[in-house]
Structure formats: C-alpha cells, structure tokens
C-alpha cells in the first residue's frame, strides 16, 4: 500500500507513528531512531495496520523460529545476537541504509519523494532511483537508470540527493527535519479506495 497510498496515515505503514515524531527530535534520539529503524519497519505495520496472518506467513515464522532455535542451540546466544545486531546496523546506521531517510523525508517544500544519483547505486541495486521507482514500481532496479535516461524531462528538474552521508548529517543535526518530516494524508477525507485498504 505504500506505493498506491503513499503518505496516507495508517494505510501507508512507512509513515512514522505520532509518538516516533514526538520522541525522536534531538540529535541523539534521531541516531537512536535510525539504529532501531529495522525494528520500526518490522513492528509498525503490526501495530498500526495489522493484516490477517496468512498460512504461508505462519509457515515462514515457524521456519525462522526453528532456525533461530537451532542457531541458539548449536552456536549460542552470541551467534543469535550477531544476527540481530547485524540487522540493526545494516539497516540502521550503515551508510547504505541512509536511503530510508533520503527517499521520503521532506527536504524541500513541495516534494515528498527524492532520488539519489550517486555511486552507491552501483552496489545498492539502484535503490536510489526512487522517483523512478514510484512512477514505475514494477520495473526492476536494474532498469531504473534507463527510465531516467529515456525521460530526463520528467526527472532532471526534480530535487535529488548526491550524498546519502549529507542526507544523514542533515537529518540528525537539523532541527527542521525529524520523523515528522513526511507528507501525511488522511484516507478518511474523500478517498474510498484508501478506506477499503484499512
């Protein structure tokens, strides 16, 4: 629903909760929010817009828990902690995870989605081509650069990032940017399709 109902409160679970925006305001707390972002991405949908558990999802959870139990049994708590900490670092504080902030935080009024055109796209499967991805979500990442090349008149005039590190620095230290720096819509106001997605 993030692509179809981007920014719609509750329906788009990519939107931070009210308490996230209220609590994570200082630089130290924003760093903590970035570190814990994988947990928010995993748990926020369960809290804000829970869906019925499908049979294959239940099987997936059972398999994951079985593997976790096996890792704990054969390798101990340190091995299990390694996986958790690795996930938190890899999706939270690692430089390639800064794209989570660069994609939809409002850095320039009137624009809610930003692309990143920099060298890290080469190792990140072109995840930086985010405007292109939202325009054509079914095009694989390997082809998103071609979308921009084919239609530069649609993308060259949009604001974009060239450094994820600068995005992260600005996010942490600017008092004008926080988890609240997102365009938020309300599905109850005239959008019947979004209401049905609830």
Tab-separated table of C-alpha atoms in Angstrom:
chain	number	residue	atom	x	y	z
A	1	UNK	CA	0.000	0.000	0.000
A	2	UNK	CA	2.984	2.342	0.303
A	3	UNK	CA	3.094	2.875	-3.460
A	4	UNK	CA	-0.646	3.158	-4.013
A	5	UNK	CA	-1.434	5.212	-0.883
A	6	UNK	CA	1.837	6.978	-0.150
A	7	UNK	CA	1.554	9.177	2.894
A	8	UNK	CA	-1.931	8.055	3.885
A	9	UNK	CA	-1.971	7.792	7.649
A	10	UNK	CA	-2.411	4.206	8.903
A	11	UNK	CA	-2.622	2.729	5.371
A	12	UNK	CA	0.995	3.586	4.470
A	13	UNK	CA	2.856	1.929	7.337
A	14	UNK	CA	6.059	3.610	6.163
A	15	UNK	CA	4.787	6.767	7.912
A	16	UNK	CA	6.203	7.057	11.451
A	17	UNK	CA	3.721	6.928	14.330
A	18	UNK	CA	2.837	10.052	16.295
A	19	UNK	CA	4.997	9.066	19.263
A	20	UNK	CA	8.020	8.477	16.976
A	21	UNK	CA	7.782	12.013	15.639
A	22	UNK	CA	7.284	13.445	19.098
A	23	UNK	CA	10.058	11.498	20.863
A	24	UNK	CA	12.872	11.385	18.269
A	25	UNK	CA	13.618	15.110	17.971
A	26	UNK	CA	17.118	15.636	19.414
A	27	UNK	CA	20.260	14.542	17.525
A	28	UNK	CA	20.934	11.702	19.994
A	29	UNK	CA	17.377	10.431	19.750
A	30	UNK	CA	17.415	10.668	15.958
A	31	UNK	CA	20.532	8.471	15.906
A	32	UNK	CA	18.693	6.017	18.157
A	33	UNK	CA	15.694	6.116	15.781
A	34	UNK	CA	17.991	5.362	12.830
A	35	UNK	CA	19.609	2.488	14.743
A	36	UNK	CA	16.220	0.994	15.620
A	37	UNK	CA	14.653	1.654	12.215
A	38	UNK	CA	14.632	-2.047	11.216
A	39	UNK	CA	12.535	-2.782	14.305
A	40	UNK	CA	10.143	0.047	13.463
A	41	UNK	CA	9.819	-1.195	9.876
A	42	UNK	CA	9.080	-4.705	11.131
A	43	UNK	CA	6.744	-3.852	14.020
A	44	UNK	CA	4.976	-0.661	12.907
A	45	UNK	CA	2.689	-2.490	10.410
A	46	UNK	CA	1.648	-4.937	13.128
A	47	UNK	CA	0.706	-2.063	15.447
A	48	UNK	CA	-0.834	0.439	13.013
A	49	UNK	CA	-2.492	-1.605	10.259
A	50	UNK	CA	-2.471	-5.313	11.150
A	51	UNK	CA	-3.453	-7.776	8.452
A	52	UNK	CA	-4.772	-11.304	8.958
A	53	UNK	CA	-1.983	-13.869	9.170
A	54	UNK	CA	-1.801	-15.978	6.016
A	55	UNK	CA	-0.893	-19.668	6.122
A	56	UNK	CA	2.428	-19.208	4.291
A	57	UNK	CA	3.343	-16.345	6.621
A	58	UNK	CA	2.734	-18.626	9.599
A	59	UNK	CA	4.958	-21.267	7.964
A	60	UNK	CA	7.624	-18.609	7.370
A	61	UNK	CA	7.530	-17.537	11.035
A	62	UNK	CA	7.769	-21.163	12.184
A	63	UNK	CA	10.767	-21.815	9.902
A	64	UNK	CA	12.508	-18.635	11.105
A	65	UNK	CA	11.943	-19.535	14.756
A	66	UNK	CA	13.213	-23.083	14.113
A	67	UNK	CA	16.405	-21.711	12.546
A	68	UNK	CA	16.822	-19.245	15.419
A	69	UNK	CA	16.424	-22.093	17.901
A	70	UNK	CA	18.988	-24.185	16.004
A	71	UNK	CA	21.467	-21.295	15.920
A	72	UNK	CA	20.988	-20.747	19.649
A	73	UNK	CA	21.308	-24.470	20.390
A	74	UNK	CA	24.399	-25.137	18.277
A	75	UNK	CA	26.196	-21.778	18.400
A	76	UNK	CA	24.878	-19.987	21.468
A	77	UNK	CA	23.424	-16.616	22.297
A	78	UNK	CA	26.358	-14.688	20.764
A	79	UNK	CA	25.590	-16.062	17.299
A	80	UNK	CA	21.919	-15.111	17.647
A	81	UNK	CA	22.861	-11.653	18.941
A	82	UNK	CA	25.221	-11.257	15.972
A	83	UNK	CA	22.282	-11.682	13.583
A	84	UNK	CA	20.124	-9.169	15.455
A	85	UNK	CA	22.884	-6.565	15.839
A	86	UNK	CA	23.972	-7.088	12.223
A	87	UNK	CA	20.431	-6.395	11.052
A	88	UNK	CA	20.154	-3.279	13.223
A	89	UNK	CA	23.496	-1.947	11.997
A	90	UNK	CA	22.988	-2.936	8.368
A	91	UNK	CA	19.542	-1.402	8.079
A	92	UNK	CA	20.008	1.344	10.639
A	93	UNK	CA	23.358	3.097	10.951
A	94	UNK	CA	25.164	1.720	7.915
A	95	UNK	CA	25.751	4.338	5.166
A	96	UNK	CA	23.805	2.310	2.617
A	97	UNK	CA	20.770	2.397	4.933
A	98	UNK	CA	20.562	6.190	4.739
A	99	UNK	CA	18.348	5.752	1.694
A	100	UNK	CA	15.455	5.065	4.097
A	101	UNK	CA	15.693	8.715	5.162
A	102	UNK	CA	16.544	10.209	1.772
A	103	UNK	CA	13.559	8.715	-0.046
A	104	UNK	CA	10.602	10.434	1.653
A	105	UNK	CA	11.722	12.959	4.272
A	106	UNK	CA	10.750	16.424	3.077
A	107	UNK	CA	13.987	18.291	2.433
A	108	UNK	CA	12.438	20.800	0.026
A	109	UNK	CA	8.872	22.084	0.299
A	110	UNK	CA	6.508	20.664	-2.284
A	111	UNK	CA	8.471	17.447	-2.864
A	112	UNK	CA	7.829	14.237	-0.949
A	113	UNK	CA	9.919	11.706	-2.876
A	114	UNK	CA	13.590	12.079	-3.779
A	115	UNK	CA	16.019	10.126	-5.878
A	116	UNK	CA	19.697	9.669	-5.094
A	117	UNK	CA	22.086	9.835	-8.046
A	118	UNK	CA	25.425	8.747	-6.688
A	119	UNK	CA	27.964	5.927	-6.767
A	120	UNK	CA	26.286	3.777	-4.109
A	121	UNK	CA	23.538	2.890	-6.597
A	122	UNK	CA	26.073	0.520	-8.151
A	123	UNK	CA	26.087	-1.701	-5.054
A	124	UNK	CA	22.510	-0.993	-3.920
A	125	UNK	CA	20.609	-2.293	-6.964
A	126	UNK	CA	19.703	1.288	-7.978
A	127	UNK	CA	17.531	1.819	-4.903
A	128	UNK	CA	18.434	5.497	-5.190
A	129	UNK	CA	16.267	5.926	-8.283
A	130	UNK	CA	13.292	6.405	-6.028
A	131	UNK	CA	11.142	8.818	-8.028
A	132	UNK	CA	11.512	6.475	-10.975
A	133	UNK	CA	10.624	3.531	-8.726
A	134	UNK	CA	7.443	5.226	-7.505
A	135	UNK	CA	6.413	6.115	-11.047
A	136	UNK	CA	7.023	2.541	-12.216
A	137	UNK	CA	7.144	0.218	-9.169
A	138	UNK	CA	7.139	-2.947	-11.293
A	139	UNK	CA	10.306	-2.087	-13.214
A	140	UNK	CA	13.293	-3.934	-11.716
A	141	UNK	CA	16.028	-1.890	-10.058
A	142	UNK	CA	18.476	-2.893	-12.785
A	143	UNK	CA	16.392	-0.883	-15.286
A	144	UNK	CA	15.554	2.240	-13.269
A	145	UNK	CA	18.544	4.227	-14.562
A	146	UNK	CA	17.188	3.611	-18.072
A	147	UNK	CA	13.858	5.157	-17.050
A	148	UNK	CA	15.644	8.380	-16.152
A	149	UNK	CA	17.732	8.231	-19.341
A	150	UNK	CA	14.644	7.738	-21.516
A	151	UNK	CA	12.626	10.516	-19.879
A	152	UNK	CA	15.027	13.152	-18.494
A	153	UNK	CA	12.404	15.876	-18.882
A	154	UNK	CA	10.442	14.257	-16.032
A	155	UNK	CA	13.346	13.688	-13.623
A	156	UNK	CA	16.120	16.212	-14.239
A	157	UNK	CA	14.065	19.095	-12.844
A	158	UNK	CA	13.166	17.319	-9.598
A	159	UNK	CA	15.297	17.809	-6.476
A	160	UNK	CA	17.592	14.864	-5.756
A	161	UNK	CA	20.426	13.803	-3.483
A	162	UNK	CA	24.022	13.098	-4.459
A	163	UNK	CA	25.265	12.087	-0.998
A	164	UNK	CA	23.498	9.809	1.468
A	165	UNK	CA	26.000	10.887	4.123
A	166	UNK	CA	24.885	14.531	3.702
A	167	UNK	CA	21.255	13.399	3.965
A	168	UNK	CA	22.064	11.609	7.223
A	169	UNK	CA	24.050	14.549	8.606
A	170	UNK	CA	21.252	17.000	7.755
A	171	UNK	CA	18.638	14.675	9.230
A	172	UNK	CA	20.487	14.247	12.518
A	173	UNK	CA	21.567	17.836	13.095
A	174	UNK	CA	18.808	19.927	11.533
A	175	UNK	CA	16.074	20.865	13.973
A	176	UNK	CA	13.715	21.215	11.000
A	177	UNK	CA	13.946	17.542	9.970
A	178	UNK	CA	12.621	14.647	12.063
A	179	UNK	CA	10.410	11.572	11.689
A	180	UNK	CA	7.562	14.106	11.332
A	181	UNK	CA	9.161	15.433	8.128
A	182	UNK	CA	6.857	13.416	5.913
A	183	UNK	CA	3.842	14.322	3.827
A	184	UNK	CA	0.877	12.831	5.638
A	185	UNK	CA	-2.564	12.350	4.155
A	186	UNK	CA	-5.742	11.193	5.783
A	187	UNK	CA	-7.641	8.410	3.968
A	188	UNK	CA	-10.914	9.252	5.699
A	189	UNK	CA	-11.144	12.506	3.751
A	190	UNK	CA	-12.678	11.540	0.418
A	191	UNK	CA	-10.595	8.520	-0.577
A	192	UNK	CA	-12.876	5.491	-0.615
A	193	UNK	CA	-10.181	3.160	-2.008
A	194	UNK	CA	-7.784	4.008	0.821
A	195	UNK	CA	-10.570	3.468	3.369
A	196	UNK	CA	-11.092	-0.021	1.982
A	197	UNK	CA	-7.363	-0.778	2.390
A	198	UNK	CA	-7.804	-0.376	6.144
